[in-house]
XYZ file of C-alpha atoms in Angstrom:
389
model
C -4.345 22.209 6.338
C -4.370 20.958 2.826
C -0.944 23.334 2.293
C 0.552 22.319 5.084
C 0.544 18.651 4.099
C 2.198 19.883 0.912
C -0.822 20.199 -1.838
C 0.161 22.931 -4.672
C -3.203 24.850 -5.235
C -4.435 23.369 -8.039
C -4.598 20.011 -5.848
C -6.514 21.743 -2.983
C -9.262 22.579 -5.645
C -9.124 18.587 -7.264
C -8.647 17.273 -3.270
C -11.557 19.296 -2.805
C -14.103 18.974 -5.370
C -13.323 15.010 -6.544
C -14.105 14.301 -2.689
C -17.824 16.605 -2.653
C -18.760 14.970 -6.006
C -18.261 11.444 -5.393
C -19.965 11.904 -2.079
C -22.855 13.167 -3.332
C -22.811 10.276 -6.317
C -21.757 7.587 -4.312
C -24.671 7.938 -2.304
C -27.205 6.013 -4.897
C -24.428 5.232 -7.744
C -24.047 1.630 -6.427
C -27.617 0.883 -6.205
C -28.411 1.823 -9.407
C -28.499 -1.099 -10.968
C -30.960 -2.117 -8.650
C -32.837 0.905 -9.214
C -33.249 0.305 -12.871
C -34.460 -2.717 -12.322
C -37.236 -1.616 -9.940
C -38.876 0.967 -13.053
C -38.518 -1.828 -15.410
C -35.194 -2.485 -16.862
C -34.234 -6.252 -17.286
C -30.857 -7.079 -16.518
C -29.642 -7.148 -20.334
C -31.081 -3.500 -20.504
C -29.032 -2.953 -17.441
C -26.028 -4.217 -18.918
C -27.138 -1.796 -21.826
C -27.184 1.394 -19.958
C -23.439 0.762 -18.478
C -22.300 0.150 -22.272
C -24.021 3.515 -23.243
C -22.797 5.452 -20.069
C -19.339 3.669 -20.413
C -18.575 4.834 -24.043
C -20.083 7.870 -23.393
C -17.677 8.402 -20.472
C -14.959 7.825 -23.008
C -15.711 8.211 -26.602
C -15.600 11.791 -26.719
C -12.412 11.915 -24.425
C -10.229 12.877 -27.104
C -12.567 15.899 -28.689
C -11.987 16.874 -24.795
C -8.126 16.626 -24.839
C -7.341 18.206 -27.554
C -9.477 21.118 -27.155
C -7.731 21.364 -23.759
C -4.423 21.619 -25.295
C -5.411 24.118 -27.471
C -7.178 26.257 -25.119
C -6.389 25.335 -21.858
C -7.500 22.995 -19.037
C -9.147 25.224 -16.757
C -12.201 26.414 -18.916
C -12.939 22.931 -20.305
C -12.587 21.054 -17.068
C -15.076 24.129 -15.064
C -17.425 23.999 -18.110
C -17.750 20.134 -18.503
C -18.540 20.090 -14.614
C -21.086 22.472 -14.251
C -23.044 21.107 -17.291
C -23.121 17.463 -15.738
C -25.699 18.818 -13.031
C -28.435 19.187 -15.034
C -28.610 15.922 -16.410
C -28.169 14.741 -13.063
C -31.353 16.488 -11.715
C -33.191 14.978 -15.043
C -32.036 11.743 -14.060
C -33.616 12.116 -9.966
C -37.180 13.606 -12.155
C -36.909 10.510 -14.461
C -39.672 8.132 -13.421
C -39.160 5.339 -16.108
C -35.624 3.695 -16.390
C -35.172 4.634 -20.032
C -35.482 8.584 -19.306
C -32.879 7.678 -16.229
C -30.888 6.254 -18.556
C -30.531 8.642 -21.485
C -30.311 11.564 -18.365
C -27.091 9.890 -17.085
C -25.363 9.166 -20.429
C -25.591 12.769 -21.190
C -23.959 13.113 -18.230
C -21.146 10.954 -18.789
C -20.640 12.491 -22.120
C -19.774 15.910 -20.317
C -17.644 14.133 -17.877
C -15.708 12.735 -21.055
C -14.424 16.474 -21.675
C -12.882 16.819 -18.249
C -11.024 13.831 -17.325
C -8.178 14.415 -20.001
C -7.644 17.913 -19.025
C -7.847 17.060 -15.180
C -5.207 13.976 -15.519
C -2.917 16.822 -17.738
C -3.061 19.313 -15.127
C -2.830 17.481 -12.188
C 0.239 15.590 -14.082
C 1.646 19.800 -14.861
C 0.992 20.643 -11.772
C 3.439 18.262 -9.566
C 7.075 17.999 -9.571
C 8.801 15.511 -12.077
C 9.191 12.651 -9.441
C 6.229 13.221 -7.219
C 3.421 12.678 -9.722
C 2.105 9.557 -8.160
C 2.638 11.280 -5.020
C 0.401 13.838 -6.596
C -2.100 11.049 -8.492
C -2.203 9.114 -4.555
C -4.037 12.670 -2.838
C -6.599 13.237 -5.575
C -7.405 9.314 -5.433
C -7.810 9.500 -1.700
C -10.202 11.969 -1.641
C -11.725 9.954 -4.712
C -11.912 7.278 -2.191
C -13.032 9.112 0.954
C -15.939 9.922 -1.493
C -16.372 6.211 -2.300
C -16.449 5.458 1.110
C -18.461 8.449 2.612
C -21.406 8.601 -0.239
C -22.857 4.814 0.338
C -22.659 5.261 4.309
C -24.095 8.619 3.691
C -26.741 7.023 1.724
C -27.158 4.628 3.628
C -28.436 6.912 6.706
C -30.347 9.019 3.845
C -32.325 6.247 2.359
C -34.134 6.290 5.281
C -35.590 9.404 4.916
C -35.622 10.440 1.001
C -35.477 8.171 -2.045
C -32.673 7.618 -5.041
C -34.279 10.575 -7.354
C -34.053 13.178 -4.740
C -30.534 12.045 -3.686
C -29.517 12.157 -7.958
C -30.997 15.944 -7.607
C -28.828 16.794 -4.920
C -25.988 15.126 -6.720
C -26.911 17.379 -10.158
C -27.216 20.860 -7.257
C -23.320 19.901 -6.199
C -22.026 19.787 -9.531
C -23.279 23.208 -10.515
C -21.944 24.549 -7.428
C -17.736 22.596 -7.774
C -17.828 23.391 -11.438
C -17.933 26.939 -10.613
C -15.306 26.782 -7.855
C -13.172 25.691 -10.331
C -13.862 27.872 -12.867
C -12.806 30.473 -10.311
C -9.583 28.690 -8.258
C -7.840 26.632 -10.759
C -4.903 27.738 -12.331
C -2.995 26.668 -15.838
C -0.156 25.200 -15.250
C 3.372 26.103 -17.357
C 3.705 24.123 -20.716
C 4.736 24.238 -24.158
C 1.815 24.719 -26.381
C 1.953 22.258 -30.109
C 0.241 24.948 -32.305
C -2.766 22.919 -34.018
C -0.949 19.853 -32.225
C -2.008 17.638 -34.924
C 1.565 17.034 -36.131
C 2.760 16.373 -32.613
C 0.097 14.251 -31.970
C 1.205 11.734 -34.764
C 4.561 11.738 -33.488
C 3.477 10.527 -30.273
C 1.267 8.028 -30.831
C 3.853 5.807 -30.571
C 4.591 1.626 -30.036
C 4.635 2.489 -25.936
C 0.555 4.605 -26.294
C -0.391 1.421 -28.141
C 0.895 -1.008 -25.669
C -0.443 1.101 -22.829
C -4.058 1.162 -24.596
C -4.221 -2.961 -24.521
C -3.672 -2.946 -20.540
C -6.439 0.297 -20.511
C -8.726 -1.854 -22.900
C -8.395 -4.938 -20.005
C -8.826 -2.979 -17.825
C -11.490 -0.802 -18.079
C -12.918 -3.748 -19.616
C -12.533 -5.340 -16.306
C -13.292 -2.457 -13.962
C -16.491 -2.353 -15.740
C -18.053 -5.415 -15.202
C -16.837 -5.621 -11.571
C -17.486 -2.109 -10.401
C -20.020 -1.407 -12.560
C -23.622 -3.365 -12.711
C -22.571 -6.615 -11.387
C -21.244 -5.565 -7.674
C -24.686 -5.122 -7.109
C -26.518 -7.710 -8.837
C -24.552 -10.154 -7.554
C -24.321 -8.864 -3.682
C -28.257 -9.319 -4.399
C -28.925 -11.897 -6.235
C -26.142 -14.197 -5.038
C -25.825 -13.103 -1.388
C -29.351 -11.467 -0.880
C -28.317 -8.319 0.487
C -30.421 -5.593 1.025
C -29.742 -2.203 -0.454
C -28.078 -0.411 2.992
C -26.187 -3.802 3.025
C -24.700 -3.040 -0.571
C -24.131 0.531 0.325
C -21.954 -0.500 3.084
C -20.029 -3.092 0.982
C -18.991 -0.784 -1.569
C -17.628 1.330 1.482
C -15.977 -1.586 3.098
C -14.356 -1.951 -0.391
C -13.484 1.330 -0.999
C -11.951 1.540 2.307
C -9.783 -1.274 1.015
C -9.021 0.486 -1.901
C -7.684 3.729 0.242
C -5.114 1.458 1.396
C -4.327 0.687 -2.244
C -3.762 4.439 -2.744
C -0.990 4.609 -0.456
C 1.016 1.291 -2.240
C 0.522 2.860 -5.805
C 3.057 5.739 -4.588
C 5.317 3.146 -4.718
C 5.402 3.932 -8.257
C 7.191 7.387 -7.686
C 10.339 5.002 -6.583
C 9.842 1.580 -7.996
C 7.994 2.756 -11.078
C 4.693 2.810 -12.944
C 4.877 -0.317 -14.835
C 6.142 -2.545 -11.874
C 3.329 -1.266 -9.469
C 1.004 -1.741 -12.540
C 1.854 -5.485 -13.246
C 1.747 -5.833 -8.760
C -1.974 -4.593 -9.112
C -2.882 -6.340 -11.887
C -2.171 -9.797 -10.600
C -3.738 -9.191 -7.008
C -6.779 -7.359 -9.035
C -7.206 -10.848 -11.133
C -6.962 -13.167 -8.519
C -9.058 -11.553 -5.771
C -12.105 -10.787 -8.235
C -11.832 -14.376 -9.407
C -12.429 -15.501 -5.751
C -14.803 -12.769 -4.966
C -17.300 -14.084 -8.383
C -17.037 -17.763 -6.950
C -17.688 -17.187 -2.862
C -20.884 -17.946 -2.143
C -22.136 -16.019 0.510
C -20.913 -12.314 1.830
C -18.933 -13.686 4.674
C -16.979 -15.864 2.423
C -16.744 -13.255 -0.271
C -15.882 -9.896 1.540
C -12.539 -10.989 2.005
C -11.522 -11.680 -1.847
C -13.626 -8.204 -2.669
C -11.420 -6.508 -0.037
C -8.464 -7.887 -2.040
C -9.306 -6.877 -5.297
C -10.463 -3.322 -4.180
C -7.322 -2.625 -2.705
C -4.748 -3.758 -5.714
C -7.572 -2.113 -8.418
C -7.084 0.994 -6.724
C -3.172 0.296 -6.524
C -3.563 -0.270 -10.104
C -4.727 2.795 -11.176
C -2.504 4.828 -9.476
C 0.506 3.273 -11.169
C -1.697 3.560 -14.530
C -1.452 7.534 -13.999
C 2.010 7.604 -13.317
C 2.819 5.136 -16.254
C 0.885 7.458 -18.722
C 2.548 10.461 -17.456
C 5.846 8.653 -18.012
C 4.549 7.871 -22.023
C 3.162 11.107 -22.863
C 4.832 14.772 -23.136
C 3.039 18.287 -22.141
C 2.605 19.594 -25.197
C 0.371 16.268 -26.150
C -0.636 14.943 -23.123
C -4.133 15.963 -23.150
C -4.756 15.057 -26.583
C -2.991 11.474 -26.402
C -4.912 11.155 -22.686
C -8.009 11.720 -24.785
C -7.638 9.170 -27.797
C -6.197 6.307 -25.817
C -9.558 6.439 -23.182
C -11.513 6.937 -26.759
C -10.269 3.788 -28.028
C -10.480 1.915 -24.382
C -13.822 3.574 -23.753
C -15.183 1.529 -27.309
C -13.806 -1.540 -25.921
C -14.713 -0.971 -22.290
C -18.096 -0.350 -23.226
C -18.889 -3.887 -24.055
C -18.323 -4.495 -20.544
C -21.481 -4.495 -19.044
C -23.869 -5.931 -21.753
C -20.738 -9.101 -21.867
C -21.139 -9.505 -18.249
C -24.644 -9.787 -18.902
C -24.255 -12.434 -21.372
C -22.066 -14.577 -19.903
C -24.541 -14.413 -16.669
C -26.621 -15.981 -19.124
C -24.098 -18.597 -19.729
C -22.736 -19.248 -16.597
C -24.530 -17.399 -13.705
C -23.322 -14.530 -11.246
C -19.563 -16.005 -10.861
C -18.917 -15.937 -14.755
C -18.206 -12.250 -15.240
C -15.769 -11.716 -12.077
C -14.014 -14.921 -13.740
C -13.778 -13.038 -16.607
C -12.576 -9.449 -15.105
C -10.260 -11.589 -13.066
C -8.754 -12.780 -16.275
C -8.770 -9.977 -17.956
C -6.956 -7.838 -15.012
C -3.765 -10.690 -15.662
C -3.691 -9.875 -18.807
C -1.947 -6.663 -18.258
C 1.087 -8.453 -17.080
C 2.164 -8.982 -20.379
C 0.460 -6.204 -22.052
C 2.763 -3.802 -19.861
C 5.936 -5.833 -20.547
C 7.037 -3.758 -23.874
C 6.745 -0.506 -22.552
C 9.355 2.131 -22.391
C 9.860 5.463 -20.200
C 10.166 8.029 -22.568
C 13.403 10.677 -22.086
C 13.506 13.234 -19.479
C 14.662 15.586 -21.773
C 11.210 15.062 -23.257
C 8.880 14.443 -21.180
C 9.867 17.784 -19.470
């Protein structure tokens, strides 16, 4: 089915395992917060916990890129994958929300090796003008994942609790990291020898420009989609936990539809679709941080779900447009290094400014922070055919 809709192989595998993983994750991710809170962690030590898993995520992206262009993307991405379950299951046997935390920041650091290696390939293994074609499957079955796991949780809750549902997360990792150990394929490119003297070359005006819209917005991404979608759906709007499961999905389905308008950036290009996203991202969250009950506020989080996701897409296709093969991975890796030390603070700001100025304060903030890609974008420059080939 998946060839027949016109998936290379290397996308069948991504399609594939992005969509089990994130269903299995998404089934407690969004309630974490909540279940941090309930062995002990305050809501600063919250925010602390998505700072640590956020620069873990990130920091140690470019020791993953570059190690990917010199040896490949296949081995790194399979390796990085399978080691991620383990600290998953630690996380489901951790029974004070320190041990949980320090379980799934290990776990984020693996994932830090495989994201610059999976953009690369995915980017190597498309046609020259259907990359966000190729970007829009692999975040569809992201969102499928998004939307499945908390429904799927939902239902599950019922029966089993968040640490046996992080187990079976860390038992699916194990068994996707091997599948693509086995099934993925390297993709044609022209290897940089030590690609250090590449690398200089292109870090370039257009990677720096691109890094200040990454910086906003992970920045943003973080404080919206990370600890305070669920501390505010419960502290705000008093949902209960099946209630915030569903939201997320509601959102994520929102965010599907967002996949499908960030191919727009295979004909209108990456920056334009980028700026488009940015600006509905900003406003919606602003409205969504201000509404004051669920009814009033699903609307405004549909929004800002769909253009974030819209957003991103165009973000991939943008960086593909900056970057070459024989660098990619590595320059991949150092700009989410650099965003990942900004985007860290995230979390623990959104907890301060809650401080400061309650439950709406930090979606004011994202919101702000999401238009300031609009000029952030405005320099940058599509780099030659000739060679980005």
């Amino acid at each position: 089915m998946l060839t027949r809709i016109g998936l290379n192989h290397n996308l069948q595998i991504f399609v594939v395992t992005i969509f089990t993983n994130l269903l299995a994750r998404y089934t407690w991710y969004a309630l974490l917060p909540l279940h941090l809170r309930a062995l002990g962690a305050s809501d600063l030590e919250i925010g602390y916990t998505f700072t640590a898993m956020t620069l873990a995520r990130n920091i140690f992206s470019f020791v993953g890129g570059t190690l990917a262009d010199r040896y490949g993307r296949r081995i790194l991405i399979a390796l990085s994958t399978i080691v991620m379950g383990p600290f998953y299951a630690l996380g489901g046997f951790g029974r004070d929300w320190f041990a949980v935390a320090a379980a799934l920041v290990c776990a984020e650091i693996c994932g830090a090796f495989q994201w610059p290696p999976i953009s690369a390939l995915i980017t190597e293994s498309s046609e020259k003008d259907r990359v966000a074609r190729s970007f829009s499957f692999t975040e569809s079955a992201m969102m499928l994942g998004l939307i499945g796991g908390p429904v799927l949780g939902a239902a599950l809750l019922k029966f089993c609790d968040i640490q046996n549902l992080m187990l079976a997360t860390g038992g699916t990792l194990v068994v996707t990291g091997i599948l693509r150990g086995v099934a993925l394929r390297e993709a044609p490119r022209k290897k940089s020898g030590t690609g250090l003297p590449d690398l200089r070359a292109a870090l370039d005006a257009n990677v720096a420009w691109f890094t200040v819209a990454n910086v906003c917005l992970i920045v943003s991404f973080a404080i919206v989609f990370g600890p305070y979608f669920a501390i505010l759906a419960r502290d705000a709007w008093h949902n209960t936990d099946a209630e915030i499961n569903l939201l997320w999905a509601a959102g994520s389905i929102a965010a599907l539809g967002g996949v499908f308008a960030g191919r727009l950036s295979d004909h209108w290009g990456g920056k334009h679709v980028l700026g488009i996203g940015a600006l509905g991202f900003g406003i919606g969250t602003m409205v969504w941080g201000i509404a004051p009950t669920w009814e009033w506020g699903i609307a405004p989080l549909l929004v800002a779900f769909f253009f974030s996701e819209m957003a991103i897409i165009a973000q991939q296709t943008l960086q593909a447009d900056i970057t070459t093969p024989a660098t990619r991975s590595s320059v991949i890796g150092a700009i989410a290094t650099v965003t990942g030390l900004f985007g860290g603070a995230g979390p623990t700001f959104g907890a301060w400014l809650i401080t400061i100025g309650g439950n709406p304060l930090p979606f004011l903030a994202a919101g702000a922070l999401g238009l300031l890609i609009l000029p952030a974008i405005a320099p940058l420059q599509k780099i030659s055919a000739s060679h980005s080939s």
